Short mmCIF file of C-alpha atoms and ligand atoms in Angstrom, two decimals:
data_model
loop_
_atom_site.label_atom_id
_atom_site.label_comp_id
_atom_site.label_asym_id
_atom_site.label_seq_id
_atom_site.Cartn_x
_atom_site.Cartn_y
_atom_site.Cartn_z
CA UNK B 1 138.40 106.48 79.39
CA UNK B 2 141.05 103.55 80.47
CA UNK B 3 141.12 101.82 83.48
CA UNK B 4 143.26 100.07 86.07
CA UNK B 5 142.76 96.36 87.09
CA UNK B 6 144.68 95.13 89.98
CA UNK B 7 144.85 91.70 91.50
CA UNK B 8 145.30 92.57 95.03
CA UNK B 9 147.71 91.12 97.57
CA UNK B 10 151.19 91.20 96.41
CA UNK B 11 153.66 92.98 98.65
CA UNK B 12 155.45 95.67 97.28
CA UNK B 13 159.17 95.57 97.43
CA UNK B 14 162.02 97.43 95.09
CA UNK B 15 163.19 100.95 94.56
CA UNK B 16 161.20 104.01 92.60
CA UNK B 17 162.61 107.44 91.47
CA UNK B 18 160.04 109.91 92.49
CA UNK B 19 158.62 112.06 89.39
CA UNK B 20 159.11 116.14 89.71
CA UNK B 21 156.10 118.11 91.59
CA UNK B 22 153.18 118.44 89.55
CA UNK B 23 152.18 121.63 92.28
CA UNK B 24 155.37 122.85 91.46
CA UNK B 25 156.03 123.02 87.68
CA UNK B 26 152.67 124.48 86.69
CA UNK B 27 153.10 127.68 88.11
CA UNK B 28 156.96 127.52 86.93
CA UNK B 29 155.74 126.65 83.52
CA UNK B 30 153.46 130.13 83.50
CA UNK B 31 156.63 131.73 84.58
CA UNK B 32 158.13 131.05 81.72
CA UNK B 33 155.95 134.01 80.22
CA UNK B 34 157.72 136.53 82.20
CA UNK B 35 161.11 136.73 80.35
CA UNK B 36 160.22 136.48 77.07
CA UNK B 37 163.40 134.05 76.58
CA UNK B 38 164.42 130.49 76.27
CA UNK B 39 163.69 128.64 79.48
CA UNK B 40 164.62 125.01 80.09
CA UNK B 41 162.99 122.79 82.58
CA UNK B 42 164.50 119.63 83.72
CA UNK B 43 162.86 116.56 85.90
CA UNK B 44 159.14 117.37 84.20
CA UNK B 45 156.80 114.97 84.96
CA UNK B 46 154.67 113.61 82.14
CA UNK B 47 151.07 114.47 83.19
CA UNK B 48 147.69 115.17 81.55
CA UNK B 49 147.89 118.53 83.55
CA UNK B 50 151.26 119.23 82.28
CA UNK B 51 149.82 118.70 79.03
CA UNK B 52 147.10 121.09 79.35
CA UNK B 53 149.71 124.17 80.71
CA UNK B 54 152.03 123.42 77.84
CA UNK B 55 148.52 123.57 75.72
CA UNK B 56 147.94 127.35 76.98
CA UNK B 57 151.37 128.33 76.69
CA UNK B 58 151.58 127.09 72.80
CA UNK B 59 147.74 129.37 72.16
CA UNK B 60 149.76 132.44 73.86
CA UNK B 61 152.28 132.38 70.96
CA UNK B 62 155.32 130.37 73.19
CA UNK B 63 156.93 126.98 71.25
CA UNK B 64 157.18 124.48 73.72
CA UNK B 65 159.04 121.78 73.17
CA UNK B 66 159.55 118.52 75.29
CA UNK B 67 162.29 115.76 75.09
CA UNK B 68 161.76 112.79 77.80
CA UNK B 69 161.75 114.68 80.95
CA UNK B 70 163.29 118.18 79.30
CA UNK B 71 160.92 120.94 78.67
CA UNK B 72 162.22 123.80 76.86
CA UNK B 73 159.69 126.93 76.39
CA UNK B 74 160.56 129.82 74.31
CA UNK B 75 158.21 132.87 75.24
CA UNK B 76 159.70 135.09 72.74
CA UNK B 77 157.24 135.06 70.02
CA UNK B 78 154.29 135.60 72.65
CA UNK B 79 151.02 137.15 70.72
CA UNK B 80 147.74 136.57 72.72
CA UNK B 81 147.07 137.45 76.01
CA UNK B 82 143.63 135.43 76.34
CA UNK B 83 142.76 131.98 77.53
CA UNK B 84 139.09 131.21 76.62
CA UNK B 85 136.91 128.85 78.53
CA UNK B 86 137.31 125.18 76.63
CA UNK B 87 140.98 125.14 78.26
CA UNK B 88 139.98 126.99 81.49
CA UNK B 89 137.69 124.50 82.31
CA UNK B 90 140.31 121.62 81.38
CA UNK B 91 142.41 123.07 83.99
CA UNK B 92 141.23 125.31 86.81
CA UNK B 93 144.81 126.10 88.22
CA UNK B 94 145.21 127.95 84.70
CA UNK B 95 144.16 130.94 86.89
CA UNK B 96 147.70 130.98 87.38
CA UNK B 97 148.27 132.31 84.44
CA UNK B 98 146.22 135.01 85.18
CA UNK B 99 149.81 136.94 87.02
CA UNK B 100 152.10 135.99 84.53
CA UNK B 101 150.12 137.03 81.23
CA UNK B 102 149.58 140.62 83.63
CA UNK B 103 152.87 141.51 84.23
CA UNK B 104 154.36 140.22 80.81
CA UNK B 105 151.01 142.30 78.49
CA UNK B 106 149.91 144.81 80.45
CA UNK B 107 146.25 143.23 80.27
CA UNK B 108 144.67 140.06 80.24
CA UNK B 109 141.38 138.44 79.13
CA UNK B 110 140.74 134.79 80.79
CA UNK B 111 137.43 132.84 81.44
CA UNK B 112 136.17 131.98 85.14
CA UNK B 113 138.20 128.92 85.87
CA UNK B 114 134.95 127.07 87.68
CA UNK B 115 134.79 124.54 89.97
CA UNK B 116 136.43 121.23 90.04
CA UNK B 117 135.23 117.97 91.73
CA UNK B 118 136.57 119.21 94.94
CA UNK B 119 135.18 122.14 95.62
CA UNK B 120 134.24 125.35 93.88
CA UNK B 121 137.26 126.45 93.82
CA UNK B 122 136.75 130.35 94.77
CA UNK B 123 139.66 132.87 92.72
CA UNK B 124 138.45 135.75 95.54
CA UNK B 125 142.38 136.20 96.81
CA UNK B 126 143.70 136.07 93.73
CA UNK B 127 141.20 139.22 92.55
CA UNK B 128 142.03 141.05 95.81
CA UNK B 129 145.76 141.26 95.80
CA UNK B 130 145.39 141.96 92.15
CA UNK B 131 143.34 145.18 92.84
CA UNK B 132 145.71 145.92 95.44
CA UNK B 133 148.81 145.85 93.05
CA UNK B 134 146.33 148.09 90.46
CA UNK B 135 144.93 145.95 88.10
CA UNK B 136 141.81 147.01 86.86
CA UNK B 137 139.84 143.65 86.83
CA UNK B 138 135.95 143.73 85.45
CA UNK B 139 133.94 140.43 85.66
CA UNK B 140 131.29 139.76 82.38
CA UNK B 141 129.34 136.99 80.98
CA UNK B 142 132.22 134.79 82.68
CA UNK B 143 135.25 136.23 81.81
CA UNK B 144 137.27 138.32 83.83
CA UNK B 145 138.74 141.09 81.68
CA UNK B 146 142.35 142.81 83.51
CA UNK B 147 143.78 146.44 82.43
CA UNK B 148 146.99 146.77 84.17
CA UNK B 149 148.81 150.00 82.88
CA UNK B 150 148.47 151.60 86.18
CA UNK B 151 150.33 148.62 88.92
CA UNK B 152 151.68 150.28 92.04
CA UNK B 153 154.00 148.50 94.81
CA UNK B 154 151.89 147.05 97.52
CA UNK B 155 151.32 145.45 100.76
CA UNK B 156 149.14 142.36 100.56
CA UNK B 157 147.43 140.43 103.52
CA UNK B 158 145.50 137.24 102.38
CA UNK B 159 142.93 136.41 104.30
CA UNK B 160 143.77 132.75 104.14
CA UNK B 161 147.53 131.35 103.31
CA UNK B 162 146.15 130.67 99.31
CA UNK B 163 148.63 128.84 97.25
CA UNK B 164 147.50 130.11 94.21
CA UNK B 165 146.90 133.61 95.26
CA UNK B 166 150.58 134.10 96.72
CA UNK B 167 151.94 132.57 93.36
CA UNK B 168 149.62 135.04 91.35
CA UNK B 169 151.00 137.59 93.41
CA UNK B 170 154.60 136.90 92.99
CA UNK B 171 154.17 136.55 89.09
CA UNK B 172 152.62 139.80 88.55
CA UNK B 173 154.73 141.52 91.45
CA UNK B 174 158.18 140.68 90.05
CA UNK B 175 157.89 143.46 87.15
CA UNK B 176 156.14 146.13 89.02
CA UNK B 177 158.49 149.10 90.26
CA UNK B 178 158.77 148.95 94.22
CA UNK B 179 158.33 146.52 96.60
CA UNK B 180 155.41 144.27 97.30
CA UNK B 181 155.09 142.38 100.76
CA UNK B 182 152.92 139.43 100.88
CA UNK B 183 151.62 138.35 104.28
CA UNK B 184 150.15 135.29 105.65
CA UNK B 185 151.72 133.67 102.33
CA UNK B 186 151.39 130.35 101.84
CA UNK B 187 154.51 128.51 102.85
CA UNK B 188 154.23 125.68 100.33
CA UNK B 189 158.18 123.84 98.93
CA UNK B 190 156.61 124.94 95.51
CA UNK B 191 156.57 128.70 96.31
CA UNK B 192 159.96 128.00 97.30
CA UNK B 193 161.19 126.64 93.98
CA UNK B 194 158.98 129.22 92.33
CA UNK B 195 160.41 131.32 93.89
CA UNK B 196 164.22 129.89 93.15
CA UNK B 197 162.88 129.85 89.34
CA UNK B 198 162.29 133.92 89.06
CA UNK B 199 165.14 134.69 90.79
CA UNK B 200 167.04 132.48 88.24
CA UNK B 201 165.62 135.01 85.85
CA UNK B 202 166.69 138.09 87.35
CA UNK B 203 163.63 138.63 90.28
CA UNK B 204 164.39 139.87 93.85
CA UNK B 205 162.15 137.74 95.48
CA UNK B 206 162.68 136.63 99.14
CA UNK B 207 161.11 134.88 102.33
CA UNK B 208 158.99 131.80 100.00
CA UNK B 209 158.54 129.50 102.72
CA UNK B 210 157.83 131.49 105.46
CA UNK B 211 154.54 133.51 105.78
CA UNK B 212 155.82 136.97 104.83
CA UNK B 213 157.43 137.20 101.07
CA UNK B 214 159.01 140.31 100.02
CA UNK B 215 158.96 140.71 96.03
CA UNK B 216 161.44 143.94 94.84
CA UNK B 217 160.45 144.62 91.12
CA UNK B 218 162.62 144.74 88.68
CA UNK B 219 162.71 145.76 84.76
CA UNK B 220 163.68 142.51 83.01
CA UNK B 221 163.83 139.03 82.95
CA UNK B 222 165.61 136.33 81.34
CA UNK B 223 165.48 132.58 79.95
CA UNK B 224 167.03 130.33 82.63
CA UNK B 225 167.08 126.53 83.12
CA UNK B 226 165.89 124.87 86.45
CA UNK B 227 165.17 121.61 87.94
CA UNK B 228 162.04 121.00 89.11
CA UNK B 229 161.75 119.76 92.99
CA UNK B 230 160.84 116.36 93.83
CA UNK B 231 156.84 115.56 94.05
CA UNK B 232 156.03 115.23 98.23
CA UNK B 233 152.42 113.95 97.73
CA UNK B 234 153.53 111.16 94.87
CA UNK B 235 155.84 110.18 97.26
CA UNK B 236 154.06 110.35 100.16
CA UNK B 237 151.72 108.06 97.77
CA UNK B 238 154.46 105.22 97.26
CA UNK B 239 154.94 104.81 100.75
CA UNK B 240 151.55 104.69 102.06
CA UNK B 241 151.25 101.95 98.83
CA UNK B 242 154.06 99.96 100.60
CA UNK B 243 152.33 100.44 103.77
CA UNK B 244 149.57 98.67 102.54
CA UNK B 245 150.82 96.32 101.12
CA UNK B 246 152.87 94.91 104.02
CA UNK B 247 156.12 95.69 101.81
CA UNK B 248 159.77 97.58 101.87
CA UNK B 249 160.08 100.21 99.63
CA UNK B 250 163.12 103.08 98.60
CA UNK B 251 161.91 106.18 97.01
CA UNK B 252 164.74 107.95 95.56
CA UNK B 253 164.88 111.66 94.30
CA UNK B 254 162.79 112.81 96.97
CA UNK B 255 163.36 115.59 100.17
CA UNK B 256 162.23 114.42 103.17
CA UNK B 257 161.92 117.67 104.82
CA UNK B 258 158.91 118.33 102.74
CA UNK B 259 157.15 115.32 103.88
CA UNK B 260 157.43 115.67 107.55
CA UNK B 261 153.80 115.52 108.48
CA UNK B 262 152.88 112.70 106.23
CA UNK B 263 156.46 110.83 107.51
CA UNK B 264 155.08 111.23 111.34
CA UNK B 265 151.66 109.86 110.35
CA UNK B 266 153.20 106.78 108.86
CA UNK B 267 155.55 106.09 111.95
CA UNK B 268 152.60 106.76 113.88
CA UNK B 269 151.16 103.83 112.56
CA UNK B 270 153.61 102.03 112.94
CA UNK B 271 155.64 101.77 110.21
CA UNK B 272 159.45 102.36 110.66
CA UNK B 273 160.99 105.02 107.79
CA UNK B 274 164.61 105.95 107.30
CA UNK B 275 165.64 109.09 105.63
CA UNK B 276 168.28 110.32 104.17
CA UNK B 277 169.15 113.68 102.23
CA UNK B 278 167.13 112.48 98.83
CA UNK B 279 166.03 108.83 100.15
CA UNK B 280 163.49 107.42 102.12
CA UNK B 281 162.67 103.54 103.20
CA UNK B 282 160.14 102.38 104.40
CA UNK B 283 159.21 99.06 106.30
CA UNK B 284 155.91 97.73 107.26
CA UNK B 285 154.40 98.08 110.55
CA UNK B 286 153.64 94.55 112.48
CA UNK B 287 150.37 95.88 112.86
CA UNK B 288 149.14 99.56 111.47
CA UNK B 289 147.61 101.26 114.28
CA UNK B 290 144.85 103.92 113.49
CA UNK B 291 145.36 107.70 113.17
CA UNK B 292 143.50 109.26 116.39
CA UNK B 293 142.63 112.82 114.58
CA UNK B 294 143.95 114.19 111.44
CA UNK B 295 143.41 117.54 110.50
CA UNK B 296 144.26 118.93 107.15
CA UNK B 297 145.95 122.11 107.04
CA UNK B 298 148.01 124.28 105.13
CA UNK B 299 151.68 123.92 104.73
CA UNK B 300 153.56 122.26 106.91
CA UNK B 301 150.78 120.75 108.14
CA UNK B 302 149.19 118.01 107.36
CA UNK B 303 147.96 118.39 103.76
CA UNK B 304 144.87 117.92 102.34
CA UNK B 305 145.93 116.53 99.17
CA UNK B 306 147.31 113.36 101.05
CA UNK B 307 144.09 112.77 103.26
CA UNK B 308 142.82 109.89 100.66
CA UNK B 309 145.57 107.91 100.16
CA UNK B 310 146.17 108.17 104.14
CA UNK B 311 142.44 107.38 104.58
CA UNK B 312 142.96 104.27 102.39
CA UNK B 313 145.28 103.06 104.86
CA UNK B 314 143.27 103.72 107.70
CA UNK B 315 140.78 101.29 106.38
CA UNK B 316 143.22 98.29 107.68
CA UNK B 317 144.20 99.85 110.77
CA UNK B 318 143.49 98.52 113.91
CA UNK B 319 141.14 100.76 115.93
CA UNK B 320 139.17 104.13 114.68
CA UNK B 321 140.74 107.01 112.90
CA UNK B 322 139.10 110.40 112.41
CA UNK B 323 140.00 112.99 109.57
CA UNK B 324 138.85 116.66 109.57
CA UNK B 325 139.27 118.13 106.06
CA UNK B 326 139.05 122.09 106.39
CA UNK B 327 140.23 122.78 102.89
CA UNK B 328 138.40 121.65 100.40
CA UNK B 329 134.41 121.15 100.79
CA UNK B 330 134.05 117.71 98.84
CA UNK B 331 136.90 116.07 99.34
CA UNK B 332 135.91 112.72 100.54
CA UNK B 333 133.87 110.87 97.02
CA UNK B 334 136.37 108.38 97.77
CA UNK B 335 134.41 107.32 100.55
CA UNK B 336 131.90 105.56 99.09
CA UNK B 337 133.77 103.63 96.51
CA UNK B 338 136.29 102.65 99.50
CA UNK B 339 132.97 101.18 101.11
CA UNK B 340 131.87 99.29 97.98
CA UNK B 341 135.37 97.56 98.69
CA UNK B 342 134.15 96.86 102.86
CA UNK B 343 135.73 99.59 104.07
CA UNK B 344 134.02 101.15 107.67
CA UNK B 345 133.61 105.00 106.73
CA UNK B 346 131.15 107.27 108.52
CA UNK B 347 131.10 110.82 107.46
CA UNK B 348 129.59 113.97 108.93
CA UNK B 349 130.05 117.30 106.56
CA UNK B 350 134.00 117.92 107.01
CA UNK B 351 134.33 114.44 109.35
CA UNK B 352 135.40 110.95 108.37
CA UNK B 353 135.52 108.39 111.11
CA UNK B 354 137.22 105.14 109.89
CA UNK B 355 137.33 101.91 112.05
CA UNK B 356 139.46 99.32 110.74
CA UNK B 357 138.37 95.99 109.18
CA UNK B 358 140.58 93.06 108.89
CA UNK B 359 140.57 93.51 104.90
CA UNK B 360 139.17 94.82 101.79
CA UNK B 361 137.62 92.84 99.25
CA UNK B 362 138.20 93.78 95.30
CA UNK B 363 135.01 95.44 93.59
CA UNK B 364 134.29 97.69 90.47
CA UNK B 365 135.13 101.14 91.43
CA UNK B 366 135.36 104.65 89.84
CA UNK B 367 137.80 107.52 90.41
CA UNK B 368 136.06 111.05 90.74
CA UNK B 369 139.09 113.04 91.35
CA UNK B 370 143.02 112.95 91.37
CA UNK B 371 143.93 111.55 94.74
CA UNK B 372 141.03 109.91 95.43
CA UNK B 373 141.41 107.90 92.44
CA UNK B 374 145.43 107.13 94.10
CA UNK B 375 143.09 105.94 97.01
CA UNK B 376 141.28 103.43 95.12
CA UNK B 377 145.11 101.98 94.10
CA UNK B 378 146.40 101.84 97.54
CA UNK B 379 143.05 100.34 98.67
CA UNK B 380 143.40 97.96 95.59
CA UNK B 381 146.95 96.88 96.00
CA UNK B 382 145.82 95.27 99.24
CA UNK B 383 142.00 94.21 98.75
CA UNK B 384 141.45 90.49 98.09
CA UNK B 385 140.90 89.78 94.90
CA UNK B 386 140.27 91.66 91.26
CA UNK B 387 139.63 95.78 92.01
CA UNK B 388 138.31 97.48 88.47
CA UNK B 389 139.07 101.25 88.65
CA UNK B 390 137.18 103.68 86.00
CA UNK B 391 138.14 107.43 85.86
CA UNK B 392 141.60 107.10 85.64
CA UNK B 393 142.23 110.08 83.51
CA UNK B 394 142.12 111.97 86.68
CA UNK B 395 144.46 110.33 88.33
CA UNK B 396 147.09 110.40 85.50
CA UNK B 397 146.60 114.18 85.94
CA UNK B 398 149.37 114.12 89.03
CA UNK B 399 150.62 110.66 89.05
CA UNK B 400 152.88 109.95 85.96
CA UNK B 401 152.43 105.93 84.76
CA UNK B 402 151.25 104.95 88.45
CA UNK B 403 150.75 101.12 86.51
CA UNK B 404 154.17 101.20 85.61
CA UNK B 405 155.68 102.31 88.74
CA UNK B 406 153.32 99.82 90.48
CA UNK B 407 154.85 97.03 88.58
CA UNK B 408 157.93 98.00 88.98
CA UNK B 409 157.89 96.79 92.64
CA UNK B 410 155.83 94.03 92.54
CA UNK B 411 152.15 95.16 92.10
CA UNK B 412 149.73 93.34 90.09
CA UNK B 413 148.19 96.58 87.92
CA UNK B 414 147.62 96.67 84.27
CA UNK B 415 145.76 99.69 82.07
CA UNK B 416 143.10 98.42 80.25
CA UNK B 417 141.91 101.17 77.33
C1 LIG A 1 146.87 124.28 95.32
O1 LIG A 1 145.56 124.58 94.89
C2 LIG A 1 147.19 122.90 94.76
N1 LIG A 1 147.12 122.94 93.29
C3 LIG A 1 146.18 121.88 95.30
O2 LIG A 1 146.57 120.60 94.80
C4 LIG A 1 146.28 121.87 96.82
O3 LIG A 1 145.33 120.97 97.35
C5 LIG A 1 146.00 123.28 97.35
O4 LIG A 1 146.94 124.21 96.76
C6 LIG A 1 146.14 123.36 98.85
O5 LIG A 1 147.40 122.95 99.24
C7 LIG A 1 148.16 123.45 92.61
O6 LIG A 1 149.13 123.93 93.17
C8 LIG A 1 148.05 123.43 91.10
P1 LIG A 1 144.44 127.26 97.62
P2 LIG A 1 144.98 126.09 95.09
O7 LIG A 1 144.27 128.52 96.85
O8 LIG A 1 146.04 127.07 94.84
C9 LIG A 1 140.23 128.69 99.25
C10 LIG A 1 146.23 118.47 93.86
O9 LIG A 1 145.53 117.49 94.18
N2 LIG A 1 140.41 129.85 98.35
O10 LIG A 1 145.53 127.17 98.64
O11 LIG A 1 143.71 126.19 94.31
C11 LIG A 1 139.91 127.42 98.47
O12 LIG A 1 138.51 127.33 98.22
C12 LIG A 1 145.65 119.87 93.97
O13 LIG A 1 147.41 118.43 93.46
C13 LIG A 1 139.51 130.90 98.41
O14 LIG A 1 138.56 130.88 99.21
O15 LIG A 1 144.63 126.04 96.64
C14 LIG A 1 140.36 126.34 99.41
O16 LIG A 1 139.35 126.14 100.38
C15 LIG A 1 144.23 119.87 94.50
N3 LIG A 1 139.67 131.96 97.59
C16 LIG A 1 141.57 126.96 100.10
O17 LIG A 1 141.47 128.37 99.90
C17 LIG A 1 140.71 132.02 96.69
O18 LIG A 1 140.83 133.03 95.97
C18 LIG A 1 142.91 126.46 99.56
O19 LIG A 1 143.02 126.89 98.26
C19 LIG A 1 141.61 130.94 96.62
C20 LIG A 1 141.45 129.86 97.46
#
């Protein structure tokens, strides 16, 4: 596996156009399975987990094909409605096929996604609300095996706002006769652009964003094209980079009213930001003043999947910081490696207490999951001396070239295979 050396200490400065939302196409991508048409998708980023989902889509029968950051999936010729375990286990968020392949075949065989390195990953919900729209679902020797002949109309409360589960639901939904009401939805930006996607293709689908979705089923769907939305944790990323680094940056191609939460954290550090409609610039803080108590919770609050790179900061600020994570149950590995690199981390279960230290010192780390590993960057960009990062296959699962992007403004990071 490849990794990333970076020379610490160089400020970043310049501009960077903000890659499409890895949270966001994946589920759009299994969409594509729906309509049994052409579908193109514009402003895809280029990412190992993209990779994977365009893997599962080409074993279901679809031809994929991909031209710079153009995607174009034709579902027509779709002949399988299995995913077996090798890929399942590549990819847990393939459950989200799971919908898709139901309402499209009538049936579907896929193996028990598993675990990841952040938590065990539970598909309860997603079961649930299945039974509750009629699929007949039967668990054996790890495979879950769906009948769905039967699918009635329902009303679906999830017990906790699951992305996954309220995009399963809205896949399978869109095709079954009546009208399905999700509440206590999760109120994600990508289960509003899913949600634009299928009603590209002919769904009535309505309230994505808020916390009760209404999903009208209709008979057919058809090929579209859409533009996938901008990527809020990549370039939430970038700016807590800059941060770091003591540098100006611009992030173009980017909506700012996803990325409230992270935005206030960052100007509550001290950093000054200025947004507009699809920008955002950023300009160091004099000096970056610790985060009191962050919580992670779902959307719009603070989210989870920003805690490391935010954590990284925190290891410079002045003052203690404290971070609650009550999503995912091992979600701080990046601890330890940050400490290697003399940061002051204390955690207890769910709590990280962080008091700053005047500065980080480069070391030989290793990435154990997908923003951690952007942690170790951000940590690197500003640690003195050489930083050695192993692992980075998971972080080129979300972050598309992070080297080259790096460079782009000024950071000293090279890939080393
Ligand atoms: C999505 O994962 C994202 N992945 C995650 O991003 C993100 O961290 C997460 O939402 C929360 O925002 C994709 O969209 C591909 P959940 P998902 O279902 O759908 C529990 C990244 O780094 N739960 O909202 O799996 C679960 O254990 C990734 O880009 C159940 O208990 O998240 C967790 O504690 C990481 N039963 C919580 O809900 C279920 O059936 C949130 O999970 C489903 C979930």
């Amino acid at each position: 596996m490849s990794k990333l050396v970076v020379c610490g200490g160089n400020q970043l400065e310049g501009e960077i156009e903000v890659q499409g939302a890895k949270n966001a196409v994946l589920p759009i991508l299994a969409a594509t399975i729906l309509n049994g048409g052409k579908n193109i998708i514009y402003n895809c980023p280029d990412l190992k987990d993209v990779t994977t989902t365009v893997e599962v889509l080409k074993k279901l029968g679809c031809h994929v094909r991909r031209h710079e950051k153009t995607l174009t999936v034709d579902s027509s010729q779709l002949n399988s409605d299995t995913i077996e375990e090798s890929l399942m286990r590549q990819m847990r968020s393939s459950i989200i096929f799971l919908g898709a392949i139901i309402a499209r075949c009538k049936r579907a065989v896929v193996s028990m996604p598993g675990g990841c390195e952040i938590g065990n990953r539970p598909i309860d919900l997603h079961l649930k609300a299945l039974r509750e729209l009629g699929v007949e679902i039967r668990e054996n020797h790890g495979y879950i095996y769906c009948d769905a002949h039967e699918m009635t109309a329902a009303n679906i409360h999830l017990d906790f706002p699951s992305v996954g589960a309220t995009e399963n639901v809205m896949l399978t939904a869109c095709l079954v006769p009546g009208t399905t009401v999700i509440t206590n939805a999760a109120r994600e930006p990508e289960i509003e652009d899913l949600q634009s996607f299928l009603n590209r293709m002919g769904a009535k689908i309505s309230g994505a964003g808020g916390d009760v979705i209404r999903i009208e089923g209709v008979e057919k769907l058809y090929g579209v094209e859409h533009t996938i939305i901008p990527d809020r944790i990549v370039a939430g990323t970038y700016l807590i980079a800059a941060a770091m680094t003591g540098g100006s940056i611009v992030l173009r191609n980017v909506c700012p009213r996803h990325m409230q939460s992270s935005i206030n954290a960052l100007r509550d550090m001290g950093c000054e930001l200025y947004t507009e409609r699809n920008r955002i610039a950023i300009s160091p803080a004099k000096s970056l003043k610790a985060l009191s108590m962050i919580r992670t919770m779902p959307y719009p609050g603070f989210p989870t999947d920003i805690q490391s790179p935010f954590m990284a900061l925190c290891t410079k600020a002045s003052g203690s910081s404290m971070f609650v994570e009550t999503i995912f149950e091992n979600r701080f590995q990046h601890v330890e490696e940050l400490v290697r690199m003399g940061a002051d981390i204390r955690i207890d279960g769910r709590v990280a207490v962080i008091r700053g230290v005047p500065g980080l010192s480069g070391a030989k780390v290793v990435a154990k999951e997908l923003r951690g590993g952007a942690a170790l960057v951000i940590a690197a960009l500003a640690a003195e001396g050489v930083t050695e990062i192993d692992g980075v296959g998971f972080i080129d699962r979300g972050y598309e070239h992070i080297e080259k992007y790096l460079s782009s403004c000024g950071g000293n990071i090279k890939r080393k295979d």
